[in-house]
Amino acid sequence: MFRAHALTKRRGTGTVTPPPDATDRETAAVPTPLTGHIQRLFQHVRAFDRRHPAVWDATLTTFWVLFAVLDVSTGGWRTVAVDRQVPEPLVLAMSIAFSAPLLWRRTRPLPVLALMAPFSLVNVWTGAVIQASLLQEIVVFNIAVRLPMRTLAWSGALLAAPLVIASGRFPQDWGRLVLPHVWVFAIAALAGILVRTRKEFTEALVDRADRLERERDQQARLAAAAERTRIAREMHDIIGHNLSVITSLADGGSYAAARSPERAAQALDAIGTTSRQALAELRRLLGVLRDQPEGADRTPQPTLDDIDALLEGVRRAGLPVRLEVRGTPPAQPPSAGRQLTAYRVVQESLTNTLKHAGASPSLRAEVTLTYRPGTLEALITDNGTSRPDGPTPGPIGQGITGMRARASLYDGTLEAGPSAEGGWRVRLRLPLEDSS
């Protein structure tokens, strides 16, 4: 059975919730591994640290201070000391000096390490060698995480100086004095570098994701703007042309109504036909924009083969227009987009003639399509009154601006302006192949 039959509705919400399949149940039945629990625990600790850094620092510092004091009070420091006769007050002071400054290990790690350095020297010089001195490596870890690598090198040198002095003072115990500090320093430095690398990598991923999201949103806005421009251009060409034809027919019909009723009836007939064509084209365009376009009419866009029908509608509107085709069309017809561009330029040019050329019995228009090797040229001329050169007012996608935008999509050019013989001229040059 189809899974859709198993969908159930939540009461009162109307939302449909699919039941869990076998794979989901098996996944839910598998226990979470121990690493998952540990990772979540670390995430909670880090989240608490980010929210309350002072509380975390105070807690950690208090723990190590208590550990250092306990080590002194129980005499545990004597198990590793070179000289067990060091006064306990001095050992206690050194233990607190190594543990209490950890409170500022993240904000001022280098000053904290410099503060510990004299006590480190006293520690090895007296032979106490208390274990609290290893707390310096916690500061080294924070230096590796937060400061430049050269600072880490300087901190290593700062820690090595007392060890060199200790190996000279107690040569027979140099291994016990030097090796533990070297190993712990290496582990702390490597751990800090690892954490720093992971943090920087994570930040880089987050930054890249943010940039990709911004670029995606920008691309979506650009695509939406381009689509709005294309739709506005198509609607302008469709509605503008047909309304201009209807207006011309209506003016001619009202003029002929008194003298020739038959001509008026023909004009009304043509108005109805043009209106239905305009509605059909507009309905097709809007149908594609609906949320469910599968039922939309996808009639092919006009091509150069539809030029004759376009000119016939213009002639019915009262503008005599002649078509001339020069050259031989290529064996491979131009792409649908190029043919649509040429068609719309012819349509818009004739529409402008109907709207702006002025009413005159001698008004004529001519469309010349010229095929040259790799190029299609469309020349539209009329003998009406001249219009000012330049784009027509209005938003992008209308008038001459819209025609130029169409031509530029295919690396074409469009020139529009008054002709030398009087009237208006529009010339479109369109490459028949993409330049690459």
Short mmCIF file of C-alpha atoms in Angstrom, two decimals, residues 232-391:
data_model
loop_
_atom_site.label_atom_id
_atom_site.label_comp_id
_atom_site.label_asym_id
_atom_site.label_seq_id
_atom_site.Cartn_x
_atom_site.Cartn_y
_atom_site.Cartn_z
CA ALA A 232 6.78 42.86 -16.52
CA ARG A 233 8.36 42.94 -19.98
CA GLU A 234 6.13 40.16 -21.28
CA MET A 235 2.96 41.71 -19.84
CA HIS A 236 3.92 45.12 -21.21
CA ASP A 237 4.46 43.70 -24.69
CA ILE A 238 1.28 41.63 -24.64
CA ILE A 239 -1.09 44.15 -23.06
CA GLY A 240 0.48 47.27 -24.57
CA HIS A 241 0.39 45.97 -28.13
CA ASN A 242 -3.14 44.59 -27.97
CA LEU A 243 -4.54 47.66 -26.23
CA SER A 244 -2.94 49.90 -28.86
CA VAL A 245 -4.55 47.81 -31.60
CA ILE A 246 -7.90 47.90 -29.80
CA THR A 247 -7.66 51.68 -29.34
CA SER A 248 -6.90 52.22 -33.02
CA LEU A 249 -9.76 49.94 -34.03
CA ALA A 250 -12.15 51.70 -31.67
CA ASP A 251 -11.14 55.13 -32.99
CA GLY A 252 -11.53 53.97 -36.57
CA GLY A 253 -14.86 52.30 -35.81
CA SER A 254 -16.32 55.39 -34.17
CA TYR A 255 -15.20 57.49 -37.14
CA ALA A 256 -16.73 55.06 -39.65
CA ALA A 257 -19.96 54.42 -37.71
CA ALA A 258 -21.80 57.35 -39.25
CA ARG A 259 -20.64 56.83 -42.84
CA SER A 260 -20.08 53.09 -43.20
CA PRO A 261 -21.84 50.82 -40.69
CA GLU A 262 -20.20 47.80 -42.33
CA ARG A 263 -16.73 49.16 -41.53
CA ALA A 264 -17.80 49.87 -37.96
CA ALA A 265 -19.04 46.29 -37.60
CA GLN A 266 -15.73 45.00 -38.95
CA ALA A 267 -13.88 47.16 -36.45
CA LEU A 268 -15.95 45.78 -33.59
CA ASP A 269 -15.31 42.27 -34.88
CA ALA A 270 -11.56 42.92 -34.90
CA ILE A 271 -11.73 44.43 -31.42
CA GLY A 272 -13.37 41.24 -30.12
CA THR A 273 -10.79 39.02 -31.81
CA THR A 274 -7.87 41.07 -30.52
CA SER A 275 -9.32 41.19 -27.01
CA ARG A 276 -9.75 37.42 -26.93
CA GLN A 277 -6.18 36.91 -28.13
CA ALA A 278 -4.89 39.30 -25.47
CA LEU A 279 -6.89 37.53 -22.76
CA ALA A 280 -5.64 34.13 -23.92
CA GLU A 281 -1.99 35.25 -23.85
CA LEU A 282 -2.43 36.93 -20.49
CA ARG A 283 -4.19 33.87 -19.05
CA ARG A 284 -1.36 31.65 -20.26
CA LEU A 285 1.28 33.90 -18.69
CA LEU A 286 -0.52 34.17 -15.36
CA GLY A 287 -1.27 30.44 -15.34
CA VAL A 288 2.44 29.63 -15.20
CA LEU A 289 2.80 31.87 -12.13
CA ARG A 290 0.24 30.01 -10.04
CA ASP A 291 1.27 27.81 -7.13
CA GLN A 292 0.28 24.69 -9.07
CA PRO A 293 1.49 25.27 -12.63
CA GLU A 294 0.99 21.69 -13.81
CA GLY A 295 -2.38 22.65 -15.22
CA ALA A 296 -1.16 25.85 -16.80
CA ASP A 297 -1.27 26.34 -20.53
CA ARG A 298 2.26 26.05 -21.92
CA THR A 299 1.60 27.17 -25.45
CA PRO A 300 4.93 27.97 -27.15
CA GLN A 301 5.99 31.61 -27.20
CA PRO A 302 5.66 33.48 -30.49
CA THR A 303 8.38 32.90 -33.08
CA LEU A 304 9.36 34.50 -36.39
CA ASP A 305 6.76 32.29 -38.07
CA ASP A 306 4.08 34.31 -36.24
CA ILE A 307 5.21 37.66 -37.68
CA ASP A 308 2.58 37.46 -40.45
CA ALA A 309 -0.24 37.04 -37.90
CA LEU A 310 1.15 39.96 -35.90
CA LEU A 311 1.26 42.21 -38.97
CA GLU A 312 -2.26 41.17 -39.94
CA GLY A 313 -3.55 42.39 -36.56
CA VAL A 314 -1.72 45.68 -37.00
CA ARG A 315 -3.22 46.11 -40.48
CA ARG A 316 -6.70 45.54 -39.05
CA ALA A 317 -5.97 48.34 -36.59
CA GLY A 318 -5.52 50.68 -39.56
CA LEU A 319 -1.72 50.76 -39.99
CA PRO A 320 -0.56 49.52 -43.40
CA VAL A 321 2.63 47.54 -42.85
CA ARG A 322 4.82 45.64 -45.32
CA LEU A 323 7.12 42.71 -44.55
CA GLU A 324 10.31 42.01 -46.49
CA VAL A 325 12.67 39.11 -45.86
CA ARG A 326 16.19 39.32 -47.25
CA GLY A 327 18.85 36.65 -47.31
CA THR A 328 18.46 32.96 -46.66
CA PRO A 329 17.39 31.72 -43.23
CA PRO A 330 19.95 29.34 -41.71
CA ALA A 331 19.40 25.58 -41.93
CA GLN A 332 19.29 25.47 -38.15
CA PRO A 333 16.55 27.89 -37.03
CA PRO A 334 17.52 30.49 -34.39
CA SER A 335 16.87 29.54 -30.78
CA ALA A 336 13.39 30.09 -29.37
CA GLY A 337 14.68 32.92 -27.17
CA ARG A 338 16.20 34.79 -30.11
CA GLN A 339 13.06 34.37 -32.20
CA LEU A 340 10.95 35.65 -29.30
CA THR A 341 13.29 38.65 -28.94
CA ALA A 342 12.97 39.54 -32.62
CA TYR A 343 9.17 39.06 -32.49
CA ARG A 344 8.78 41.26 -29.40
CA VAL A 345 10.98 44.01 -30.86
CA VAL A 346 8.84 44.08 -34.01
CA GLN A 347 5.69 44.03 -31.89
CA GLU A 348 6.84 46.84 -29.58
CA SER A 349 8.05 48.98 -32.49
CA LEU A 350 4.72 48.73 -34.30
CA THR A 351 2.89 49.38 -31.02
CA ASN A 352 4.91 52.58 -30.58
CA THR A 353 4.04 53.56 -34.14
CA LEU A 354 0.32 53.12 -33.38
CA LYS A 355 0.62 55.13 -30.17
CA HIS A 356 3.08 57.89 -31.05
CA ALA A 357 3.32 58.35 -34.83
CA GLY A 358 0.17 60.44 -35.07
CA ALA A 359 -2.99 59.82 -37.05
CA SER A 360 -2.42 60.29 -40.76
CA PRO A 361 -3.99 58.63 -43.83
CA SER A 362 -0.50 58.30 -45.34
CA LEU A 363 1.04 56.61 -42.30
CA ARG A 364 2.95 53.49 -43.33
CA ALA A 365 5.31 51.04 -41.65
CA GLU A 366 7.78 48.53 -42.99
CA VAL A 367 9.45 45.51 -41.38
CA THR A 368 12.63 44.11 -42.95
CA LEU A 369 14.21 40.89 -41.72
CA THR A 370 17.72 40.34 -43.03
CA TYR A 371 19.63 37.10 -42.59
CA ARG A 372 23.40 37.36 -42.72
CA PRO A 373 25.99 34.72 -41.80
CA GLY A 374 25.64 34.36 -38.03
CA THR A 375 23.42 37.43 -37.66
CA LEU A 376 19.75 38.35 -37.84
CA GLU A 377 18.85 41.98 -38.42
CA ALA A 378 15.37 43.42 -37.98
CA LEU A 379 14.64 46.92 -39.27
CA ILE A 380 11.29 48.56 -38.46
CA THR A 381 10.57 51.96 -39.97
CA ASP A 382 7.57 54.25 -40.31
CA ASN A 383 6.93 57.63 -41.89
CA GLY A 384 5.08 59.15 -38.95
CA THR A 385 6.08 62.12 -36.82
CA SER A 386 9.39 61.77 -34.95
CA ARG A 387 9.47 60.94 -31.26
CA PRO A 388 12.21 61.95 -28.85
CA ASP A 389 15.08 59.48 -28.82
CA GLY A 390 15.85 57.52 -25.68
CA PRO A 391 13.95 55.18 -23.43
#
